[in-house]
mmCIF file of C-alpha atoms in Angstrom:
data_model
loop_
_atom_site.group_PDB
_atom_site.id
_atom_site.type_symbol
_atom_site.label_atom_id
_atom_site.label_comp_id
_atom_site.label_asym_id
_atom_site.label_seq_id
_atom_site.Cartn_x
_atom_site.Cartn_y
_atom_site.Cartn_z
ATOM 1 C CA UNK M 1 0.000 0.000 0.000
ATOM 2 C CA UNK M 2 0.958 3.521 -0.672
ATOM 3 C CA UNK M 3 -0.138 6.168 1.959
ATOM 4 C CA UNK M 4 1.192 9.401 3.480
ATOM 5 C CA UNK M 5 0.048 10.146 6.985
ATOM 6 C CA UNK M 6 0.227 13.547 8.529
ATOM 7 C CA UNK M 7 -1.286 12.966 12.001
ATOM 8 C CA UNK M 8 -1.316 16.398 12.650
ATOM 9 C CA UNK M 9 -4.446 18.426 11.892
ATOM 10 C CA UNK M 10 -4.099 21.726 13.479
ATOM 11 C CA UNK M 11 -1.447 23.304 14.631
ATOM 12 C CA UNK M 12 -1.532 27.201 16.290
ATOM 13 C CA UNK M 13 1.290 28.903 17.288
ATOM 14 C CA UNK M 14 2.073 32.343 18.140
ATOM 15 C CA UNK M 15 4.564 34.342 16.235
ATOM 16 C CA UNK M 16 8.363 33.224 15.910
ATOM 17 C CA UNK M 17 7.982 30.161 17.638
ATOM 18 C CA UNK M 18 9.808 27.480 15.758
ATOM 19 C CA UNK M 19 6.931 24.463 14.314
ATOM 20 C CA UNK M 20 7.393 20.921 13.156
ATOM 21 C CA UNK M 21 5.111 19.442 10.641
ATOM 22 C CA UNK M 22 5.438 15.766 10.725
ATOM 23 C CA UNK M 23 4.794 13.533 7.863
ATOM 24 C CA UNK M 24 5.087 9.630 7.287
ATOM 25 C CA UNK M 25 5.008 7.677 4.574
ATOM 26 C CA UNK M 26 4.480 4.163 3.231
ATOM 27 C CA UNK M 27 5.634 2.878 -0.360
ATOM 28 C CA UNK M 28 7.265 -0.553 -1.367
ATOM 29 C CA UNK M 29 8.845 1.337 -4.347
ATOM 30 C CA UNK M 30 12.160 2.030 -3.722
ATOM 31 C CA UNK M 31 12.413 4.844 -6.116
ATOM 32 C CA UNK M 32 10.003 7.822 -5.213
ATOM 33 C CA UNK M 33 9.724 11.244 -4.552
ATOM 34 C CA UNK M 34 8.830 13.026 -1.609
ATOM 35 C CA UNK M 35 7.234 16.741 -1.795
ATOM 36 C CA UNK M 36 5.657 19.505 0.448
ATOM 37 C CA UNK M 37 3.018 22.256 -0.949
ATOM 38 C CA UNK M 38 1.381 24.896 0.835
ATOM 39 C CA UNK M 39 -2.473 25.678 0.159
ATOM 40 C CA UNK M 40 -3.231 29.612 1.320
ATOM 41 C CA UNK M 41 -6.642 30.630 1.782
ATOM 42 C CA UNK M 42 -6.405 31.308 -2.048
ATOM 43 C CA UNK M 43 -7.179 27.455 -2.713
ATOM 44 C CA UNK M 44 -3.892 27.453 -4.997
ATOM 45 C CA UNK M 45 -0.871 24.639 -3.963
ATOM 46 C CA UNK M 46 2.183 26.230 -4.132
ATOM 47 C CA UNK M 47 5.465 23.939 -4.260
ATOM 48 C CA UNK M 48 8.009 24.356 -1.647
ATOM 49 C CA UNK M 49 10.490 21.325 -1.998
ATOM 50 C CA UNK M 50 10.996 17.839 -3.881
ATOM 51 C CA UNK M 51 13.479 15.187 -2.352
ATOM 52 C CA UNK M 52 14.291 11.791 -4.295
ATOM 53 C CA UNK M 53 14.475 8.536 -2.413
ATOM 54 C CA UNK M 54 18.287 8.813 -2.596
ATOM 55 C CA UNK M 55 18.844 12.007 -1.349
ATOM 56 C CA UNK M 56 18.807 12.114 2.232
ATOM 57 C CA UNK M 57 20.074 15.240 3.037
ATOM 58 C CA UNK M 58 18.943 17.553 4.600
ATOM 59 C CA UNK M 59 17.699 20.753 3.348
ATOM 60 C CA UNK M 60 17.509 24.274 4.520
ATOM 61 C CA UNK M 61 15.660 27.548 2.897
ATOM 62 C CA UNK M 62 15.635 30.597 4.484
ATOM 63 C CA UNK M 63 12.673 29.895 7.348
ATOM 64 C CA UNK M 64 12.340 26.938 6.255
ATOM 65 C CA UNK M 65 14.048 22.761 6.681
ATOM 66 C CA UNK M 66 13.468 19.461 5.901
ATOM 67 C CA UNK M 67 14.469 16.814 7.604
ATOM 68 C CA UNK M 68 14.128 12.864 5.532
ATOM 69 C CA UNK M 69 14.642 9.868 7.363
ATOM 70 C CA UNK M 70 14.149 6.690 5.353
ATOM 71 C CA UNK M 71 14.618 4.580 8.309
ATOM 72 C CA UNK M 72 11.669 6.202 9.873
ATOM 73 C CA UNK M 73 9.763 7.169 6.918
ATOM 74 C CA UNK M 74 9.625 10.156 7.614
ATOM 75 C CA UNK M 75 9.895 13.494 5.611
ATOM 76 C CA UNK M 76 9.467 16.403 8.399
ATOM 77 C CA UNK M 77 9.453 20.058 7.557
ATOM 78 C CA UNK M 78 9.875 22.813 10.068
ATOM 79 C CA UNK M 79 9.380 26.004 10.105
ATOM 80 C CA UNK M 80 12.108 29.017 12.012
ATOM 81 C CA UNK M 81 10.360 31.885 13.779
ATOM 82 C CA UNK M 82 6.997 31.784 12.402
ATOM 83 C CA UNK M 83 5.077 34.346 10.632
ATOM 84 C CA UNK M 84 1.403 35.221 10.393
ATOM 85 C CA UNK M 85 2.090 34.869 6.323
ATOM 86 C CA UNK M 86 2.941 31.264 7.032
ATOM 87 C CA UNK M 87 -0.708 30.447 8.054
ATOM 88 C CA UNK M 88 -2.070 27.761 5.455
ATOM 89 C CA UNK M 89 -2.702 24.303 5.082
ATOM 90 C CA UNK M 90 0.392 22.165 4.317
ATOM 91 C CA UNK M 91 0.724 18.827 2.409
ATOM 92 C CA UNK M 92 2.820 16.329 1.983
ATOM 93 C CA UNK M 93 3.014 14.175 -0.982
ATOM 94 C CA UNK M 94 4.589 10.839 -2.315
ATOM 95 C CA UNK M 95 5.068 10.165 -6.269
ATOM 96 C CA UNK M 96 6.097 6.546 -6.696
ATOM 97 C CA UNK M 97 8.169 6.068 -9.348
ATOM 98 C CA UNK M 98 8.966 2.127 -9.643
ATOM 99 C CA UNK M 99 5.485 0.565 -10.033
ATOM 100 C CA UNK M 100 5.153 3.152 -13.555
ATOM 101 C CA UNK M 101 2.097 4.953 -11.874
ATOM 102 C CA UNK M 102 1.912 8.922 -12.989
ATOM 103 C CA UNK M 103 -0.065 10.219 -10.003
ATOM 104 C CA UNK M 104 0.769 11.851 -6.458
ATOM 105 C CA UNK M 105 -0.233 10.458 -3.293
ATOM 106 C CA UNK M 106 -1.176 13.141 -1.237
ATOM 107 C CA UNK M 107 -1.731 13.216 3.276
ATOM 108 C CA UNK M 108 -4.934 14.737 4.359
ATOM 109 C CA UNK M 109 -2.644 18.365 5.211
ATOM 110 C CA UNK M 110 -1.957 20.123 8.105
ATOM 111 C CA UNK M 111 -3.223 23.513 9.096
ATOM 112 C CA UNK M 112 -1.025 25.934 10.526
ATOM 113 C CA UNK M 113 -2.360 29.021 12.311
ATOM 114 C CA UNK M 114 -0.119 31.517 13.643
ATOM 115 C CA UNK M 115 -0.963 34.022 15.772
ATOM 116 C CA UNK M 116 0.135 37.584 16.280
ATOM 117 C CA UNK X 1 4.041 33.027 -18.162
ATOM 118 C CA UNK X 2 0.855 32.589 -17.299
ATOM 119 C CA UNK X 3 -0.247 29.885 -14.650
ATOM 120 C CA UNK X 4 -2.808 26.909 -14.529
ATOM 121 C CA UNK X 5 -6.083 28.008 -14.947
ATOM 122 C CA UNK X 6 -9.098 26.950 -14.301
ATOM 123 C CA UNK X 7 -13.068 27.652 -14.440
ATOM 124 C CA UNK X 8 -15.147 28.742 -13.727
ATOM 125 C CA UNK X 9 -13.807 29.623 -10.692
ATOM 126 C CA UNK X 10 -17.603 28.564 -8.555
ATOM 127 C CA UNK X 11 -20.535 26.506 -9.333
ATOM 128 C CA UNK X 12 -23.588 24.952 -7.993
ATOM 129 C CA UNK X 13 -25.895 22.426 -9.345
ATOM 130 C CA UNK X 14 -28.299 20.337 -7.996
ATOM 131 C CA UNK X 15 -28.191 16.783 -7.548
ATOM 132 C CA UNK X 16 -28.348 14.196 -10.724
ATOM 133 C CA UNK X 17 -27.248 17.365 -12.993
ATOM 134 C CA UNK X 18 -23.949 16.726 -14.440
ATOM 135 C CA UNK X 19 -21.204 19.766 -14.551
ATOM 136 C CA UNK X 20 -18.035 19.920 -16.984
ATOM 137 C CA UNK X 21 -15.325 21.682 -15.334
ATOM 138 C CA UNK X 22 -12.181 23.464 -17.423
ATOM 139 C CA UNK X 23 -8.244 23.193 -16.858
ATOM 140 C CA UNK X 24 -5.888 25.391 -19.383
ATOM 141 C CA UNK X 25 -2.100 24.386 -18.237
ATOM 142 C CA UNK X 26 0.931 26.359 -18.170
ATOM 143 C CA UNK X 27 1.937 26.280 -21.975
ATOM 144 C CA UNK X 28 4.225 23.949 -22.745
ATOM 145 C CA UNK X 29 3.330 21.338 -20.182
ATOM 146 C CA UNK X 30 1.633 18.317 -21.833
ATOM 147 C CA UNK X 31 0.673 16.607 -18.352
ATOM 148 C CA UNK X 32 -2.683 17.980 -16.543
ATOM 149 C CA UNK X 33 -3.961 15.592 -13.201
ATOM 150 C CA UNK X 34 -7.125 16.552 -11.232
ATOM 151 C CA UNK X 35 -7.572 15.948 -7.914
ATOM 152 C CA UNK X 36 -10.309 16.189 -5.556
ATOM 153 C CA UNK X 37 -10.342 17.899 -2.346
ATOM 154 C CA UNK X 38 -12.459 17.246 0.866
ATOM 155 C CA UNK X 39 -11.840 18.282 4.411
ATOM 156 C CA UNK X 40 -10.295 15.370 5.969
ATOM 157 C CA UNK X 41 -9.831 14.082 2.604
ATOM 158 C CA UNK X 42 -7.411 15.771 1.704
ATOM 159 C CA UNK X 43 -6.399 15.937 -2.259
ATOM 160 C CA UNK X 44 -7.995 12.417 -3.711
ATOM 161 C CA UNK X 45 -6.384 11.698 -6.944
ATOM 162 C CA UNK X 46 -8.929 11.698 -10.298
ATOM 163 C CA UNK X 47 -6.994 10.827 -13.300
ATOM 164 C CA UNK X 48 -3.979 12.339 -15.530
ATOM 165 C CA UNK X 49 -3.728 12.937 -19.042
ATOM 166 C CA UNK X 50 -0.562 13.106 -20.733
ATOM 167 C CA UNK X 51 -0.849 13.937 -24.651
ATOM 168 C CA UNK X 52 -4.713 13.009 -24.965
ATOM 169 C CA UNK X 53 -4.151 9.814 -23.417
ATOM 170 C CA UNK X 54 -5.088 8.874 -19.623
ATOM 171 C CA UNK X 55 -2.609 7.497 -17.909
ATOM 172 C CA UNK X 56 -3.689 6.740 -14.572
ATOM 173 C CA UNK X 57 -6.605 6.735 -13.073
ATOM 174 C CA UNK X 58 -7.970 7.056 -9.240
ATOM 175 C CA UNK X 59 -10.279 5.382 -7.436
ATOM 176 C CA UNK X 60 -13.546 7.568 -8.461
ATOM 177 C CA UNK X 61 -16.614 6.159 -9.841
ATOM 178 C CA UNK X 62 -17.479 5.944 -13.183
ATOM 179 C CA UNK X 63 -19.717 9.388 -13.224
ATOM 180 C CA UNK X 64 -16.104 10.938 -13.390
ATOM 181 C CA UNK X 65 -14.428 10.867 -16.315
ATOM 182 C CA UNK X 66 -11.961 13.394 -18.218
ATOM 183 C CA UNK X 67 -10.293 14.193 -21.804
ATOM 184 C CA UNK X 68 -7.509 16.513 -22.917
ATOM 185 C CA UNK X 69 -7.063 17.925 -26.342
ATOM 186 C CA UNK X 70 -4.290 18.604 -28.234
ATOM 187 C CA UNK X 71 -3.606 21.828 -26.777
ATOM 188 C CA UNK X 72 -3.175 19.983 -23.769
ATOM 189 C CA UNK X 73 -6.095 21.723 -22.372
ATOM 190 C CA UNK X 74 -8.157 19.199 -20.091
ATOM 191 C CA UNK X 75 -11.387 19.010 -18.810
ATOM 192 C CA UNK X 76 -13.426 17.034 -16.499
ATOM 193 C CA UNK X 77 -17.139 16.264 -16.476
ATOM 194 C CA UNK X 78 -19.078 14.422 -13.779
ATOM 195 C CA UNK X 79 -22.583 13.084 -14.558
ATOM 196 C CA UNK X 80 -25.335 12.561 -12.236
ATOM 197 C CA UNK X 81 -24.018 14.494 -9.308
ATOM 198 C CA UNK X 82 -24.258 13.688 -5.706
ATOM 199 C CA UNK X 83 -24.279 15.594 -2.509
ATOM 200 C CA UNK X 84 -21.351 14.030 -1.740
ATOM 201 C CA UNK X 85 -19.797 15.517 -5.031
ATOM 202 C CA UNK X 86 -19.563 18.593 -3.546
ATOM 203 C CA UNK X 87 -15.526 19.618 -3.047
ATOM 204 C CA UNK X 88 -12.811 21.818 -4.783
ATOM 205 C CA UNK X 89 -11.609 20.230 -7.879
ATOM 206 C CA UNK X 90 -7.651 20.984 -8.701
ATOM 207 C CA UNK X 91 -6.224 20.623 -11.724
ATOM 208 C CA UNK X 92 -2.339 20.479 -11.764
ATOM 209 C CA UNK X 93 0.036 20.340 -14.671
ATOM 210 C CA UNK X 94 3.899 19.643 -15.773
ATOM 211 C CA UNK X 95 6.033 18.829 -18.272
ATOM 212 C CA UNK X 96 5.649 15.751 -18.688
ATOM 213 C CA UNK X 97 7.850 13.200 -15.979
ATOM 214 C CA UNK X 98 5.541 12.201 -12.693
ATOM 215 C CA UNK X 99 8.305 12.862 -10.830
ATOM 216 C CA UNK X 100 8.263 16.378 -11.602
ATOM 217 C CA UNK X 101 6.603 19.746 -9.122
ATOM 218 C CA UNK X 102 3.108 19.545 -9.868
ATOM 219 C CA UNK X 103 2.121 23.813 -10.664
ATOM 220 C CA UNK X 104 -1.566 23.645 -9.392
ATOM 221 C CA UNK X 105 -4.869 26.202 -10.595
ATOM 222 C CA UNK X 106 -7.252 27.943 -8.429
ATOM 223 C CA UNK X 107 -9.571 25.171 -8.641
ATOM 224 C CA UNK X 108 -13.490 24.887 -8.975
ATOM 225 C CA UNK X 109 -15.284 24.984 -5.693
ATOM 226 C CA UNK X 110 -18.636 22.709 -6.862
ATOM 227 C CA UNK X 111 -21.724 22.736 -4.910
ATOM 228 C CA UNK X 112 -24.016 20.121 -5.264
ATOM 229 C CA UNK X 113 -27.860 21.019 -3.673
#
């Protein structure tokens, strides 16, 4: 089975605290890719990071790292001193690349409010 | 460039009417995928269309179906609608690998009476 699991809902914060999204996956492929998007109120995804199965660096933007841990699963993005601009929902996603399907396996999202 | 577009932008029907919805990609992608979104669903995957051809499909009845033209525009129709229908429908398109950032519209927020 292929599933992505993001066991967090909701999430509120107040400004600049630091946040953790958590996401876990499940694939047999052993080629995949792992992604994050962000959904603001606008309805529109917006991509904020790919991550092959054989990369498991870590990765750092501005505000913003991953952390991917294939002996957990995991694919973890957190977010520096929060902003009120980072409110949205954010989703995790799995594209399996070894069984030849062409879609994205998406987790049910996470919403992250921050307050002022 | 312009971005993924898609309309109309709202809609409501009523149940058992059936609704065609529009996607126009970013030019020069040939891959368009719609997915549909619930709360606590999440994004559900429909189908994706890769140079008029489907190439996968998701677990949605067969009320749903879609086509793309040669322009690589896509659209999606779903017949008989349901109150359970009711959601915001994405489109997303890219080049052309399915390992490749997905550049997602607006979507179409349906409501189904």
């Amino acid at each position: 089975a292929q599933k992505v699991t993001q066991a967090q809902t909701e999430i509120s914060v107040v400004e600049k605290e630091d946040v953790t999204l958590d996401c876990v996956y499940e694939t047999r492929d052993t080629t995949y890719y792992l992604f994050w998007y962000k959904q603001p109120p606008s309805g529109e995804l917006v991509f904020l990071i790919r991550r092959n199965s054989f990369d498991e660096q870590n990765e750092i933007s501005g505000r913003y790292s991953w952390n991917f841990q294939k002996s957990t699963s995991s694919f973890n993005f957190t977010i520096t001193a929060s902003q009120v601009v980072d409110s949205a929902v954010y989703f995790c996603a799995l594209s399996p690349l070894s069984s030849g399907t062409y879609k994205y396996i998406f987790g049910t999202g996470t919403r992250l409010k921050v307050l002022a | 460039k312009a971005g993924v577009t898609q309309t109309p932008r709202y809609l409501i029907k009523t149940r058992g009417q059936q609704v065609t919805l529009s996607c126009s990609p970013i030019s020069g992608h040939r891959s368009v995928s719609w997915y549909q979104q619930t709360p606590g669903q999440g994004l559900q995957f429909l189908f994706e269309y890769f140079s008029e051809t489907q190439r996968n499909k998701g677990n949605f009845p067969g009320r749903f179906s879609g086509r793309q033209f040669s322009n690589s525009r896509s659209e999606m129709n779903v017949s008989t609608l349901e109150l359970g229908d009711s959601a915001l429908y994405l489109c997303a398109s890219s080049h052309e690998k399915p390992s490749e950032k997905l550049f997602f519209g607006s979507g179409t927020q349906l409501s189904v009476l």
